[in-house]
Amino acid sequence: MAALAPAILVRDLRKSYGQFEAVRGIDFEVAPGEVFGLLGPNGAGKTTTVEILEGYRQRSGGIVSVLGQDPERRPRELRKRIGIVLQSTGMYRHITVREALAHWARFYPHPRDVDEVLALAGLQEKADGLARTLSGGQMRRLDFGLALVGDPELIFLDEPTTGFDPAARRAAWDVVRSLQELGKTVLLTTHYLDEAQALCDRVAIIKEGRIVASGPPAELGASSSTYTVAWRSAETGAMESRETEDPTALLHQLTSAALARGGQLQDLSVARPSLEDVYLELTAEPPSESAGDSDSATEAAANV
Ligand code: ATP
């Protein structure tokens, strides 16, 4: 049996703005039901890529398939199968939340029940309030609701939680998890590594228009063979750390020395690089005076 066709397929995608090449040949695939994250610093090319997939921008080169179609032609059928949460919409202000959802639902052939969407987006209590009275976080929930009400197969979320307070972020994460449970495919962009780690099955890290790493968030760090061993120095009371590819030998050496002194190794830990370590390393500016204060792994490397 053939494997399920990817929900999104991108091959050698390129986009130039005049002389400037913002996207420089990227490849990735998103499987149906997967939550895929595009991570990268400002200006990396995330929004450009997503908007090409949504059909809002034209590519300069490469192949793009979204639910088996080329979004550049803006096929009507495709637009009914995708949901888009833009960075901010706020397009309904003078009608109630329920009315906004019901209105938007009419554009779709098989919309979800409005009450169900209110529940999914956590907006039941605000259902009969005017949209303009919603807080920023609640407005964002309405954006989510609008993206869901057409019951799309694929949902694009561009920086879904930027500007949220911690509680609103967690609520938005719950919405994304509900989408995942419903079997939807989600493509999101984010600057927040904890968000990518919490939500994404796989991520691609983009820098200057190229993918510099991709894979499940946990594996991006775990694929590294370098471990960081940290402990509190008995002499100075300060934390010390070393990077090693052989933590067994280093721990043996450290613990033997501590036992020989009749002491202990306080605050001992052995860690692999986190997604954040990998991200910072891959997206760091070329070596400069600012390199070096980002995390313990980088500092430890300098100390060995
Ligand atoms: P951010 O995290 O800041 O949203 P991003 O990764 O989404 O960034 P893009 O918005 O895709 O980045 O921009 C990629 C690059 O292309 C940037 O250097 C940006 O200045 C440039 N760019 C984007 N849109 C245009 C445009 N319409 N005309 C010219 N240059 C553009």
mmCIF file of C-alpha atoms and ligand atoms in Angstrom:
data_model
loop_
_atom_site.group_PDB
_atom_site.id
_atom_site.type_symbol
_atom_site.label_atom_id
_atom_site.label_comp_id
_atom_site.label_asym_id
_atom_site.label_seq_id
_atom_site.Cartn_x
_atom_site.Cartn_y
_atom_site.Cartn_z
ATOM 1 C CA MET A 1 0.000 0.000 0.000
ATOM 2 C CA ALA A 2 1.231 3.481 -0.793
ATOM 3 C CA ALA A 3 2.015 5.724 2.152
ATOM 4 C CA LEU A 4 -0.464 8.516 2.833
ATOM 5 C CA ALA A 5 0.265 11.500 0.565
ATOM 6 C CA PRO A 6 1.806 14.389 2.493
ATOM 7 C CA ALA A 7 -0.534 17.213 3.477
ATOM 8 C CA ILE A 8 2.215 19.660 2.529
ATOM 9 C CA LEU A 9 5.132 19.047 0.215
ATOM 10 C CA VAL A 10 7.787 21.669 -0.454
ATOM 11 C CA ARG A 11 10.724 21.135 -2.797
ATOM 12 C CA ASP A 12 13.499 23.631 -3.476
ATOM 13 C CA LEU A 13 11.200 26.541 -2.625
ATOM 14 C CA ARG A 14 12.635 29.947 -3.491
ATOM 15 C CA LYS A 15 11.334 33.462 -3.085
ATOM 16 C CA SER A 16 13.066 36.667 -4.070
ATOM 17 C CA TYR A 17 11.978 40.215 -3.343
ATOM 18 C CA GLY A 18 13.827 42.114 -6.064
ATOM 19 C CA GLN A 19 17.493 41.233 -5.703
ATOM 20 C CA PHE A 20 17.010 39.818 -2.206
ATOM 21 C CA GLU A 21 16.491 36.075 -1.914
ATOM 22 C CA ALA A 22 14.420 35.607 1.255
ATOM 23 C CA VAL A 23 13.844 31.842 0.800
ATOM 24 C CA ARG A 24 16.782 29.977 -0.692
ATOM 25 C CA GLY A 25 15.758 26.476 -1.624
ATOM 26 C CA ILE A 26 13.929 24.753 1.193
ATOM 27 C CA ASP A 27 12.473 21.252 1.315
ATOM 28 C CA PHE A 28 10.068 19.750 3.818
ATOM 29 C CA GLU A 29 6.997 17.592 4.085
ATOM 30 C CA VAL A 30 4.185 17.550 6.605
ATOM 31 C CA ALA A 31 2.223 14.332 7.045
ATOM 32 C CA PRO A 32 -1.554 14.350 7.569
ATOM 33 C CA GLY A 33 -2.309 14.758 11.274
ATOM 34 C CA GLU A 34 1.107 16.143 12.072
ATOM 35 C CA VAL A 35 1.834 19.381 13.963
ATOM 36 C CA PHE A 36 4.841 20.892 12.222
ATOM 37 C CA GLY A 37 6.676 23.994 13.419
ATOM 38 C CA LEU A 38 8.793 26.482 11.515
ATOM 39 C CA LEU A 39 11.254 28.109 13.886
ATOM 40 C CA GLY A 40 13.736 30.820 13.192
ATOM 41 C CA PRO A 41 14.866 34.322 14.059
ATOM 42 C CA ASN A 42 13.240 37.494 12.698
ATOM 43 C CA GLY A 43 13.532 37.715 8.950
ATOM 44 C CA ALA A 44 14.415 34.021 8.496
ATOM 45 C CA GLY A 45 11.686 33.495 5.898
ATOM 46 C CA LYS A 46 8.964 31.788 7.950
ATOM 47 C CA THR A 47 6.063 34.073 7.090
ATOM 48 C CA THR A 48 7.124 34.181 3.442
ATOM 49 C CA THR A 49 7.051 30.376 3.335
ATOM 50 C CA VAL A 50 3.707 30.100 5.116
ATOM 51 C CA GLU A 51 2.081 32.748 2.959
ATOM 52 C CA ILE A 52 3.242 30.950 -0.191
ATOM 53 C CA LEU A 53 1.618 27.785 1.179
ATOM 54 C CA GLU A 54 -1.564 29.711 1.976
ATOM 55 C CA GLY A 55 -1.674 31.093 -1.579
ATOM 56 C CA TYR A 56 -1.085 34.715 -0.532
ATOM 57 C CA ARG A 57 2.355 35.097 -2.135
ATOM 58 C CA GLN A 58 3.834 33.813 -5.366
ATOM 59 C CA ARG A 59 6.981 31.759 -5.244
ATOM 60 C CA SER A 60 9.989 32.459 -7.442
ATOM 61 C CA GLY A 61 10.879 28.787 -7.845
ATOM 62 C CA GLY A 62 10.363 25.252 -6.615
ATOM 63 C CA ILE A 63 7.426 22.934 -6.114
ATOM 64 C CA VAL A 64 4.674 23.354 -3.545
ATOM 65 C CA SER A 65 1.738 21.059 -2.956
ATOM 66 C CA VAL A 66 -0.902 21.683 -0.290
ATOM 67 C CA LEU A 67 -3.488 18.933 0.093
ATOM 68 C CA GLY A 68 -2.438 17.811 -3.377
ATOM 69 C CA GLN A 69 -2.951 21.216 -5.006
ATOM 70 C CA ASP A 70 -0.811 24.151 -6.024
ATOM 71 C CA PRO A 71 -1.838 27.031 -3.733
ATOM 72 C CA GLU A 72 -0.551 29.624 -6.198
ATOM 73 C CA ARG A 73 -3.584 29.056 -8.370
ATOM 74 C CA ARG A 74 -5.739 29.791 -5.308
ATOM 75 C CA PRO A 75 -8.152 26.964 -6.085
ATOM 76 C CA ARG A 76 -11.521 27.509 -4.405
ATOM 77 C CA GLU A 77 -11.699 23.916 -3.322
ATOM 78 C CA LEU A 78 -8.402 24.212 -1.459
ATOM 79 C CA ARG A 79 -9.452 27.358 0.340
ATOM 80 C CA LYS A 80 -12.386 25.470 1.836
ATOM 81 C CA ARG A 81 -10.098 22.785 3.199
ATOM 82 C CA ILE A 82 -7.627 25.050 4.986
ATOM 83 C CA GLY A 83 -7.975 27.342 7.991
ATOM 84 C CA ILE A 84 -5.750 30.308 8.536
ATOM 85 C CA VAL A 85 -5.028 32.189 11.754
ATOM 86 C CA LEU A 86 -3.229 35.345 10.754
ATOM 87 C CA GLN A 87 -0.990 37.274 13.125
ATOM 88 C CA SER A 88 -3.990 39.448 13.979
ATOM 89 C CA THR A 89 -7.330 39.882 12.321
ATOM 90 C CA GLY A 90 -9.956 41.474 14.529
ATOM 91 C CA MET A 91 -12.188 41.737 11.487
ATOM 92 C CA TYR A 92 -15.456 41.311 13.377
ATOM 93 C CA ARG A 93 -15.972 43.985 15.994
ATOM 94 C CA HIS A 94 -19.598 44.979 16.136
ATOM 95 C CA ILE A 95 -21.297 41.594 16.307
ATOM 96 C CA THR A 96 -21.207 38.917 18.993
ATOM 97 C CA VAL A 97 -18.707 36.088 19.087
ATOM 98 C CA ARG A 98 -21.425 33.580 18.227
ATOM 99 C CA GLU A 99 -22.647 35.702 15.313
ATOM 100 C CA ALA A 100 -19.107 36.073 13.974
ATOM 101 C CA LEU A 101 -18.593 32.313 13.992
ATOM 102 C CA ALA A 102 -22.011 31.630 12.474
ATOM 103 C CA HIS A 103 -21.355 34.199 9.754
ATOM 104 C CA TRP A 104 -17.972 32.752 8.843
ATOM 105 C CA ALA A 105 -19.375 29.197 8.918
ATOM 106 C CA ARG A 106 -21.659 30.052 5.978
ATOM 107 C CA PHE A 107 -18.667 30.238 3.643
ATOM 108 C CA TYR A 108 -17.924 26.549 4.120
ATOM 109 C CA PRO A 109 -19.710 23.501 2.768
ATOM 110 C CA HIS A 110 -19.468 21.446 5.977
ATOM 111 C CA PRO A 111 -18.915 23.782 8.929
ATOM 112 C CA ARG A 112 -18.503 22.625 12.505
ATOM 113 C CA ASP A 113 -21.288 23.284 14.970
ATOM 114 C CA VAL A 114 -20.843 26.795 16.377
ATOM 115 C CA ASP A 115 -21.317 25.660 19.986
ATOM 116 C CA GLU A 116 -18.663 23.023 19.496
ATOM 117 C CA VAL A 117 -16.269 25.650 18.148
ATOM 118 C CA LEU A 118 -17.051 27.953 21.075
ATOM 119 C CA ALA A 119 -16.074 25.111 23.397
ATOM 120 C CA LEU A 120 -12.931 24.219 21.443
ATOM 121 C CA ALA A 121 -11.761 27.815 21.500
ATOM 122 C CA GLY A 122 -12.732 28.278 25.176
ATOM 123 C CA LEU A 123 -15.178 31.066 24.370
ATOM 124 C CA GLN A 124 -18.479 29.759 25.769
ATOM 125 C CA GLU A 125 -18.688 32.470 28.397
ATOM 126 C CA LYS A 126 -18.076 35.189 25.836
ATOM 127 C CA ALA A 127 -20.423 33.757 23.197
ATOM 128 C CA ASP A 128 -22.957 36.566 23.474
ATOM 129 C CA GLY A 129 -20.463 39.385 24.072
ATOM 130 C CA LEU A 130 -19.567 41.812 21.302
ATOM 131 C CA ALA A 131 -16.259 40.944 19.661
ATOM 132 C CA ARG A 132 -14.929 44.418 20.349
ATOM 133 C CA THR A 133 -15.247 43.838 24.090
ATOM 134 C CA LEU A 134 -12.878 40.855 24.041
ATOM 135 C CA SER A 135 -9.411 41.068 25.554
ATOM 136 C CA GLY A 136 -6.397 40.517 23.297
ATOM 137 C CA GLY A 137 -6.132 36.862 24.311
ATOM 138 C CA GLN A 138 -9.868 36.296 23.858
ATOM 139 C CA MET A 139 -9.713 37.946 20.436
ATOM 140 C CA ARG A 140 -7.003 35.491 19.534
ATOM 141 C CA ARG A 141 -9.266 32.671 20.625
ATOM 142 C CA LEU A 142 -11.898 34.066 18.299
ATOM 143 C CA ASP A 143 -9.282 34.015 15.511
ATOM 144 C CA PHE A 144 -8.750 30.338 16.315
ATOM 145 C CA GLY A 145 -12.486 29.751 16.313
ATOM 146 C CA LEU A 146 -12.843 31.407 12.906
ATOM 147 C CA ALA A 147 -10.078 29.187 11.546
ATOM 148 C CA LEU A 148 -11.811 26.094 12.909
ATOM 149 C CA VAL A 149 -15.427 26.735 12.082
ATOM 150 C CA GLY A 150 -15.072 25.591 8.468
ATOM 151 C CA ASP A 151 -13.753 22.272 9.812
ATOM 152 C CA PRO A 152 -10.537 22.503 7.760
ATOM 153 C CA GLU A 153 -8.170 19.586 7.334
ATOM 154 C CA LEU A 154 -5.119 21.812 7.538
ATOM 155 C CA ILE A 155 -4.621 24.833 9.770
ATOM 156 C CA PHE A 156 -1.937 27.481 9.460
ATOM 157 C CA LEU A 157 -1.032 29.309 12.652
ATOM 158 C CA ASP A 158 1.403 32.181 12.222
ATOM 159 C CA GLU A 159 2.903 33.009 15.621
ATOM 160 C CA PRO A 160 -0.275 31.921 17.377
ATOM 161 C CA THR A 161 0.651 33.142 20.869
ATOM 162 C CA THR A 162 2.772 36.239 20.309
ATOM 163 C CA GLY A 163 1.747 38.857 22.865
ATOM 164 C CA PHE A 164 -0.239 36.442 25.030
ATOM 165 C CA ASP A 165 0.017 36.322 28.786
ATOM 166 C CA PRO A 166 1.088 32.924 30.173
ATOM 167 C CA ALA A 167 -2.481 31.768 30.868
ATOM 168 C CA ALA A 168 -3.663 32.712 27.372
ATOM 169 C CA ARG A 169 -0.666 30.906 25.855
ATOM 170 C CA ARG A 170 -1.546 27.731 27.722
ATOM 171 C CA ALA A 171 -5.151 28.066 26.570
ATOM 172 C CA ALA A 172 -3.985 28.430 22.956
ATOM 173 C CA TRP A 173 -1.785 25.384 23.364
ATOM 174 C CA ASP A 174 -4.848 23.473 24.524
ATOM 175 C CA VAL A 175 -6.645 24.515 21.343
ATOM 176 C CA VAL A 176 -3.745 23.262 19.214
ATOM 177 C CA ARG A 177 -3.757 19.979 21.139
ATOM 178 C CA SER A 178 -7.497 19.638 20.520
ATOM 179 C CA LEU A 179 -6.834 20.119 16.822
ATOM 180 C CA GLN A 180 -4.219 17.411 16.973
ATOM 181 C CA GLU A 181 -6.662 15.080 18.702
ATOM 182 C CA LEU A 182 -9.199 15.782 15.962
ATOM 183 C CA GLY A 183 -6.586 14.535 13.475
ATOM 184 C CA LYS A 184 -5.993 17.937 11.874
ATOM 185 C CA THR A 185 -2.717 18.874 10.254
ATOM 186 C CA VAL A 186 -1.177 22.024 11.708
ATOM 187 C CA LEU A 187 1.650 24.179 10.409
ATOM 188 C CA LEU A 188 2.726 26.813 12.891
ATOM 189 C CA THR A 189 5.451 29.392 13.082
ATOM 190 C CA THR A 190 6.791 30.472 16.423
ATOM 191 C CA HIS A 191 9.682 32.198 18.122
ATOM 192 C CA TYR A 192 9.048 30.289 21.322
ATOM 193 C CA LEU A 193 11.061 27.138 21.739
ATOM 194 C CA ASP A 194 8.973 25.913 24.653
ATOM 195 C CA GLU A 195 5.933 26.225 22.396
ATOM 196 C CA ALA A 196 7.588 24.183 19.664
ATOM 197 C CA GLN A 197 8.694 21.625 22.215
ATOM 198 C CA ALA A 198 5.226 21.393 23.771
ATOM 199 C CA LEU A 199 3.204 21.208 20.572
ATOM 200 C CA CYS A 200 5.167 20.089 17.540
ATOM 201 C CA ASP A 201 5.722 16.550 16.319
ATOM 202 C CA ARG A 202 8.518 17.920 14.141
ATOM 203 C CA VAL A 203 10.163 21.260 13.585
ATOM 204 C CA ALA A 204 12.376 22.830 10.949
ATOM 205 C CA ILE A 205 14.766 25.569 12.012
ATOM 206 C CA ILE A 206 15.129 28.229 9.309
ATOM 207 C CA LYS A 207 17.966 30.697 9.099
ATOM 208 C CA GLU A 208 18.464 33.196 6.294
ATOM 209 C CA GLY A 209 16.062 31.367 4.021
ATOM 210 C CA ARG A 210 17.513 27.886 4.509
ATOM 211 C CA ILE A 211 16.567 24.962 6.732
ATOM 212 C CA VAL A 212 19.509 24.344 9.031
ATOM 213 C CA ALA A 213 18.001 21.464 11.055
ATOM 214 C CA SER A 214 14.788 19.489 11.214
ATOM 215 C CA GLY A 215 13.289 16.659 13.215
ATOM 216 C CA PRO A 216 11.263 15.943 16.359
ATOM 217 C CA PRO A 217 12.106 18.631 18.957
ATOM 218 C CA ALA A 218 13.401 16.121 21.486
ATOM 219 C CA GLU A 219 15.638 14.437 18.949
ATOM 220 C CA LEU A 220 17.290 17.613 17.728
ATOM 221 C CA GLY A 221 19.118 17.821 21.044
ATOM 222 C CA ALA A 222 19.317 14.118 21.740
ATOM 223 C CA SER A 223 21.020 13.377 18.435
ATOM 224 C CA SER A 224 24.028 15.245 19.750
ATOM 225 C CA SER A 225 26.692 12.989 21.203
ATOM 226 C CA THR A 226 27.812 15.725 23.583
ATOM 227 C CA TYR A 227 26.687 15.699 27.211
ATOM 228 C CA THR A 228 27.085 18.484 29.718
ATOM 229 C CA VAL A 229 28.045 17.390 33.218
ATOM 230 C CA ALA A 230 27.555 20.069 35.877
ATOM 231 C CA TRP A 231 28.218 20.150 39.634
ATOM 232 C CA ARG A 232 28.872 22.608 42.451
ATOM 233 C CA SER A 233 32.519 23.005 43.337
ATOM 234 C CA ALA A 234 33.317 22.016 46.936
ATOM 235 C CA GLU A 235 36.105 24.597 47.034
ATOM 236 C CA THR A 236 34.465 27.677 45.580
ATOM 237 C CA GLY A 237 30.761 26.898 45.899
ATOM 238 C CA ALA A 238 30.322 27.945 42.240
ATOM 239 C CA MET A 239 28.752 25.752 39.558
ATOM 240 C CA GLU A 240 31.225 24.106 37.213
ATOM 241 C CA SER A 241 30.483 22.256 33.994
ATOM 242 C CA ARG A 242 32.240 20.221 31.335
ATOM 243 C CA GLU A 243 31.190 18.948 27.948
ATOM 244 C CA THR A 244 32.013 15.362 27.181
ATOM 245 C CA GLU A 245 31.226 12.589 24.744
ATOM 246 C CA ASP A 246 31.990 10.035 27.454
ATOM 247 C CA PRO A 247 29.972 10.978 30.534
ATOM 248 C CA THR A 248 30.614 7.593 32.183
ATOM 249 C CA ALA A 249 34.351 8.201 32.382
ATOM 250 C CA LEU A 250 33.978 11.815 33.452
ATOM 251 C CA LEU A 251 31.454 10.938 36.173
ATOM 252 C CA HIS A 252 33.752 8.169 37.389
ATOM 253 C CA GLN A 253 36.617 10.603 37.607
ATOM 254 C CA LEU A 254 34.574 13.283 39.380
ATOM 255 C CA THR A 255 32.805 10.983 41.823
ATOM 256 C CA SER A 256 36.014 9.096 42.673
ATOM 257 C CA ALA A 257 37.744 12.368 43.484
ATOM 258 C CA ALA A 258 34.817 13.493 45.639
ATOM 259 C CA LEU A 259 34.643 10.180 47.507
ATOM 260 C CA ALA A 260 38.415 10.203 48.037
ATOM 261 C CA ARG A 261 37.968 13.564 49.752
ATOM 262 C CA GLY A 262 35.122 12.109 51.787
ATOM 263 C CA GLY A 263 32.792 14.651 50.195
ATOM 264 C CA GLN A 264 29.881 14.759 47.787
ATOM 265 C CA LEU A 265 29.183 16.292 44.405
ATOM 266 C CA GLN A 266 26.432 18.800 45.076
ATOM 267 C CA ASP A 267 23.872 19.645 42.389
ATOM 268 C CA LEU A 268 25.280 17.042 40.003
ATOM 269 C CA SER A 269 23.515 16.811 36.628
ATOM 270 C CA VAL A 270 24.119 15.232 33.240
ATOM 271 C CA ALA A 271 22.256 16.832 30.326
ATOM 272 C CA ARG A 272 22.031 16.627 26.574
ATOM 273 C CA PRO A 273 21.562 19.824 24.603
ATOM 274 C CA SER A 274 17.992 21.067 24.693
ATOM 275 C CA LEU A 275 16.126 22.285 21.622
ATOM 276 C CA GLU A 276 17.056 25.765 22.856
ATOM 277 C CA ASP A 277 20.776 24.929 22.898
ATOM 278 C CA VAL A 278 20.553 23.534 19.375
ATOM 279 C CA TYR A 279 18.514 26.500 18.185
ATOM 280 C CA LEU A 280 20.886 29.074 19.636
ATOM 281 C CA GLU A 281 23.886 27.312 18.213
ATOM 282 C CA LEU A 282 22.398 26.983 14.725
ATOM 283 C CA THR A 283 20.946 30.456 14.501
ATOM 284 C CA ALA A 284 23.844 32.269 16.148
ATOM 285 C CA GLU A 285 25.349 35.136 14.229
ATOM 286 C CA PRO A 286 28.779 34.380 12.787
ATOM 287 C CA PRO A 287 31.474 34.378 15.523
ATOM 288 C CA SER A 288 31.534 37.797 17.095
ATOM 289 C CA GLU A 289 32.106 39.486 20.413
ATOM 290 C CA SER A 290 28.558 38.583 21.507
ATOM 291 C CA ALA A 291 28.991 34.809 21.151
ATOM 292 C CA GLY A 292 29.362 33.035 24.438
ATOM 293 C CA ASP A 293 26.857 34.073 27.070
ATOM 294 C CA SER A 294 23.887 32.148 25.811
ATOM 295 C CA ASP A 295 23.986 28.944 27.786
ATOM 296 C CA SER A 296 25.985 26.617 29.896
ATOM 297 C CA ALA A 297 26.891 24.268 27.035
ATOM 298 C CA THR A 298 28.603 27.030 25.114
ATOM 299 C CA GLU A 299 30.434 28.251 28.191
ATOM 300 C CA ALA A 300 31.499 24.754 29.116
ATOM 301 C CA ALA A 301 32.970 24.203 25.686
ATOM 302 C CA ALA A 302 35.158 27.222 26.254
ATOM 303 C CA ASN A 303 36.321 25.862 29.609
ATOM 304 C CA VAL A 304 37.445 22.405 28.470
HETATM 305 P P1 ATP B 1 9.552 37.256 11.649
HETATM 306 O O1 ATP B 1 9.919 36.211 12.626
HETATM 307 O O2 ATP B 1 10.162 38.578 11.980
HETATM 308 O O3 ATP B 1 8.080 37.335 11.347
HETATM 309 P P2 ATP B 1 10.032 35.760 9.198
HETATM 310 O O4 ATP B 1 10.930 34.595 9.419
HETATM 311 O O5 ATP B 1 8.584 35.481 9.137
HETATM 312 O O6 ATP B 1 10.333 36.871 10.277
HETATM 313 P P3 ATP B 1 9.727 36.963 6.607
HETATM 314 O O7 ATP B 1 8.628 37.896 6.983
HETATM 315 O O8 ATP B 1 9.372 35.797 5.774
HETATM 316 O O9 ATP B 1 10.533 36.479 7.877
HETATM 317 O O10 ATP B 1 10.841 37.819 5.864
HETATM 318 C C1 ATP B 1 12.005 37.226 5.293
HETATM 319 C C2 ATP B 1 12.849 38.309 4.674
HETATM 320 O O11 ATP B 1 12.197 38.819 3.502
HETATM 321 C C3 ATP B 1 13.114 39.517 5.568
HETATM 322 O O12 ATP B 1 14.449 39.963 5.335
HETATM 323 C C4 ATP B 1 12.111 40.526 5.097
HETATM 324 O O13 ATP B 1 12.594 41.839 5.295
HETATM 325 C C5 ATP B 1 11.994 40.211 3.627
HETATM 326 N N1 ATP B 1 10.655 40.525 3.098
HETATM 327 C C6 ATP B 1 9.485 39.984 3.517
HETATM 328 N N2 ATP B 1 8.438 40.465 2.817
HETATM 329 C C7 ATP B 1 8.960 41.342 1.922
HETATM 330 C C8 ATP B 1 8.402 42.159 0.891
HETATM 331 N N3 ATP B 1 7.084 42.164 0.652
HETATM 332 N N4 ATP B 1 9.252 42.910 0.174
HETATM 333 C C9 ATP B 1 10.572 42.897 0.400
HETATM 334 N N5 ATP B 1 11.176 42.133 1.341
HETATM 335 C C10 ATP B 1 10.383 41.377 2.096
#
